[in-house]
mmCIF file of C-alpha atoms in Angstrom:
data_model
loop_
_atom_site.group_PDB
_atom_site.id
_atom_site.type_symbol
_atom_site.label_atom_id
_atom_site.label_comp_id
_atom_site.label_asym_id
_atom_site.label_seq_id
_atom_site.Cartn_x
_atom_site.Cartn_y
_atom_site.Cartn_z
ATOM 1 C CA UNK A 1 -126.578 -96.486 11.764
ATOM 2 C CA UNK A 2 -126.768 -98.969 8.857
ATOM 3 C CA UNK A 3 -130.113 -99.807 7.423
ATOM 4 C CA UNK A 4 -131.471 -102.681 5.278
ATOM 5 C CA UNK A 5 -129.704 -104.177 2.369
ATOM 6 C CA UNK A 6 -132.066 -103.895 -0.694
ATOM 7 C CA UNK A 7 -131.362 -106.220 -3.596
ATOM 8 C CA UNK A 8 -132.873 -107.199 -6.962
ATOM 9 C CA UNK A 9 -131.659 -109.029 -9.985
ATOM 10 C CA UNK A 10 -129.474 -106.144 -11.153
ATOM 11 C CA UNK A 11 -129.164 -103.720 -8.404
ATOM 12 C CA UNK A 12 -127.784 -104.090 -4.888
ATOM 13 C CA UNK A 13 -128.159 -100.989 -2.785
ATOM 14 C CA UNK A 14 -126.938 -100.319 0.868
ATOM 15 C CA UNK A 15 -129.143 -97.795 2.551
ATOM 16 C CA UNK A 16 -127.264 -95.797 5.159
ATOM 17 C CA UNK A 17 -129.126 -93.337 7.478
ATOM 18 C CA UNK A 18 -127.365 -90.205 8.469
ATOM 19 C CA UNK A 19 -127.823 -88.988 11.963
ATOM 20 C CA UNK A 20 -127.861 -85.268 10.686
ATOM 21 C CA UNK A 21 -130.182 -85.815 7.707
ATOM 22 C CA UNK A 22 -133.721 -86.864 7.755
ATOM 23 C CA UNK A 23 -133.504 -88.703 4.370
ATOM 24 C CA UNK A 24 -131.435 -91.933 3.832
ATOM 25 C CA UNK A 25 -128.209 -91.671 1.845
ATOM 26 C CA UNK A 26 -128.080 -94.530 -0.700
ATOM 27 C CA UNK A 27 -124.773 -95.992 -1.761
ATOM 28 C CA UNK A 28 -125.193 -98.130 -4.844
ATOM 29 C CA UNK A 29 -123.058 -101.155 -5.776
ATOM 30 C CA UNK A 30 -123.976 -102.515 -9.160
ATOM 31 C CA UNK A 31 -122.562 -105.739 -10.578
ATOM 32 C CA UNK A 32 -124.312 -105.791 -13.965
ATOM 33 C CA UNK A 33 -125.197 -103.551 -16.992
ATOM 34 C CA UNK A 34 -127.853 -104.060 -19.625
ATOM 35 C CA UNK A 35 -126.928 -102.824 -23.200
ATOM 36 C CA UNK A 36 -128.876 -103.491 -26.222
ATOM 37 C CA UNK A 37 -130.956 -106.174 -24.450
ATOM 38 C CA UNK A 38 -127.836 -108.114 -23.247
ATOM 39 C CA UNK A 39 -126.569 -108.297 -19.685
ATOM 40 C CA UNK A 40 -122.895 -107.635 -19.011
ATOM 41 C CA UNK A 41 -121.001 -108.076 -15.723
ATOM 42 C CA UNK A 42 -118.843 -105.202 -14.379
ATOM 43 C CA UNK A 43 -115.591 -105.042 -16.406
ATOM 44 C CA UNK A 44 -117.052 -107.132 -19.350
ATOM 45 C CA UNK A 45 -116.699 -105.640 -22.715
ATOM 46 C CA UNK A 46 -118.817 -105.765 -25.955
ATOM 47 C CA UNK A 47 -117.603 -107.332 -29.065
ATOM 48 C CA UNK A 48 -118.253 -104.310 -31.364
ATOM 49 C CA UNK A 49 -115.239 -103.136 -33.286
ATOM 50 C CA UNK A 50 -116.840 -99.686 -34.164
ATOM 51 C CA UNK A 51 -118.419 -98.994 -30.715
ATOM 52 C CA UNK A 52 -116.570 -100.872 -28.017
ATOM 53 C CA UNK A 53 -118.165 -100.647 -24.521
ATOM 54 C CA UNK A 54 -117.399 -101.757 -21.057
ATOM 55 C CA UNK A 55 -119.751 -102.275 -18.037
ATOM 56 C CA UNK A 56 -118.760 -99.803 -15.285
ATOM 57 C CA UNK A 57 -119.379 -100.271 -11.537
ATOM 58 C CA UNK A 58 -122.052 -97.485 -11.820
ATOM 59 C CA UNK A 59 -124.180 -99.856 -13.856
ATOM 60 C CA UNK A 60 -123.747 -97.931 -17.050
ATOM 61 C CA UNK A 61 -121.915 -98.837 -20.277
ATOM 62 C CA UNK A 62 -118.997 -96.651 -21.074
ATOM 63 C CA UNK A 63 -118.645 -96.646 -24.869
ATOM 64 C CA UNK A 64 -116.336 -95.150 -27.466
ATOM 65 C CA UNK A 65 -117.237 -94.468 -31.030
ATOM 66 C CA UNK A 66 -114.530 -95.290 -33.551
ATOM 67 C CA UNK A 67 -114.741 -92.744 -36.322
ATOM 68 C CA UNK A 68 -113.482 -93.719 -39.672
ATOM 69 C CA UNK A 69 -114.047 -90.234 -41.072
ATOM 70 C CA UNK A 70 -111.069 -90.199 -43.512
ATOM 71 C CA UNK A 71 -111.017 -92.786 -46.249
ATOM 72 C CA UNK A 72 -107.869 -94.831 -46.540
ATOM 73 C CA UNK A 73 -105.276 -93.527 -49.136
ATOM 74 C CA UNK A 74 -105.897 -96.335 -51.580
ATOM 75 C CA UNK A 75 -108.360 -97.693 -54.245
ATOM 76 C CA UNK A 76 -108.258 -101.294 -53.112
ATOM 77 C CA UNK A 77 -109.025 -100.818 -49.343
ATOM 78 C CA UNK A 78 -110.616 -103.640 -47.320
ATOM 79 C CA UNK A 79 -112.230 -103.976 -43.960
ATOM 80 C CA UNK A 80 -111.170 -106.959 -42.084
ATOM 81 C CA UNK A 81 -113.524 -108.990 -39.866
ATOM 82 C CA UNK A 82 -113.356 -107.473 -36.302
ATOM 83 C CA UNK A 83 -112.033 -104.131 -37.417
ATOM 84 C CA UNK A 84 -114.016 -100.985 -37.821
ATOM 85 C CA UNK A 85 -111.896 -98.899 -40.314
ATOM 86 C CA UNK A 86 -110.738 -100.013 -43.733
ATOM 87 C CA UNK A 87 -107.011 -100.443 -44.400
ATOM 88 C CA UNK A 88 -104.669 -100.508 -47.495
ATOM 89 C CA UNK A 89 -103.249 -104.061 -47.753
ATOM 90 C CA UNK A 90 -101.184 -102.980 -50.790
ATOM 91 C CA UNK A 91 -100.077 -99.620 -49.487
ATOM 92 C CA UNK A 92 -100.964 -96.179 -50.859
ATOM 93 C CA UNK A 93 -102.077 -96.292 -54.412
ATOM 94 C CA UNK A 94 -104.326 -94.582 -57.105
ATOM 95 C CA UNK A 95 -106.128 -95.465 -60.213
ATOM 96 C CA UNK A 96 -105.947 -94.731 -63.962
ATOM 97 C CA UNK A 97 -108.936 -96.420 -65.704
ATOM 98 C CA UNK A 98 -108.957 -99.962 -64.461
ATOM 99 C CA UNK A 99 -105.192 -99.960 -63.678
ATOM 100 C CA UNK A 100 -104.004 -99.555 -59.994
ATOM 101 C CA UNK A 101 -100.713 -97.651 -59.655
ATOM 102 C CA UNK A 102 -98.680 -97.960 -56.476
ATOM 103 C CA UNK A 103 -97.442 -94.721 -54.956
ATOM 104 C CA UNK A 104 -93.997 -93.894 -56.341
ATOM 105 C CA UNK A 105 -94.383 -95.837 -59.487
ATOM 106 C CA UNK A 106 -95.153 -94.665 -63.002
ATOM 107 C CA UNK A 107 -97.681 -96.303 -65.303
ATOM 108 C CA UNK A 108 -97.537 -95.720 -69.102
ATOM 109 C CA UNK A 109 -100.943 -96.436 -70.728
ATOM 110 C CA UNK A 110 -99.208 -95.590 -74.079
ATOM 111 C CA UNK A 111 -95.790 -94.513 -75.411
ATOM 112 C CA UNK A 112 -96.407 -90.810 -74.848
ATOM 113 C CA UNK A 113 -98.280 -90.746 -71.519
ATOM 114 C CA UNK A 114 -97.037 -91.273 -67.981
ATOM 115 C CA UNK A 115 -99.312 -91.483 -64.872
ATOM 116 C CA UNK A 116 -98.421 -91.242 -61.220
ATOM 117 C CA UNK A 117 -100.324 -90.972 -57.890
ATOM 118 C CA UNK A 118 -100.788 -87.392 -56.903
ATOM 119 C CA UNK A 119 -99.095 -87.080 -53.405
ATOM 120 C CA UNK A 120 -99.669 -83.330 -53.198
ATOM 121 C CA UNK A 121 -103.468 -83.585 -52.577
ATOM 122 C CA UNK A 122 -105.495 -85.081 -49.711
ATOM 123 C CA UNK A 123 -108.790 -87.029 -49.773
ATOM 124 C CA UNK A 124 -110.567 -88.568 -52.754
ATOM 125 C CA UNK A 125 -108.595 -86.504 -55.372
ATOM 126 C CA UNK A 126 -105.431 -88.331 -54.312
ATOM 127 C CA UNK A 127 -106.948 -91.668 -55.525
ATOM 128 C CA UNK A 128 -107.040 -90.422 -59.167
ATOM 129 C CA UNK A 129 -103.803 -90.658 -61.138
ATOM 130 C CA UNK A 130 -102.183 -87.475 -62.635
ATOM 131 C CA UNK A 131 -101.043 -88.022 -66.187
ATOM 132 C CA UNK A 132 -98.694 -86.082 -68.447
ATOM 133 C CA UNK A 133 -98.396 -86.486 -72.172
ATOM 134 C CA UNK A 134 -95.163 -85.815 -74.044
ATOM 135 C CA UNK A 135 -95.536 -83.913 -77.218
ATOM 136 C CA UNK A 136 -93.303 -84.523 -80.193
ATOM 137 C CA UNK A 137 -91.940 -81.363 -81.826
ATOM 138 C CA UNK A 138 -91.557 -81.736 -85.577
#
């Protein structure tokens, strides 16, 4: 036997009485979610790039956390509007002093020194150029 439909601004519940149980069984149909003091309709998504969420039929927001744990492999990274993680607009690179060196290129700060990006390490150490100085034998 079907009971009374109970509704409020956010929740619509259909109360169904089971013949074998003394307590009613409640089936919930929700059409809205409230997240950070804002109301969302089922299927509606938040605008956050770093934690996108979607209102589910259960009335709860399903959210993902975008983790930008690893720094991008460049010294001139940028975070574009609407994106969570930084990117390298000029590709992989490293730095010697104030000079940016593209990966694969060689920079000569003087006649006897050559600097390149270290592609054999990972993390922040890869952003510092490795330099070798040639010695003149007399």
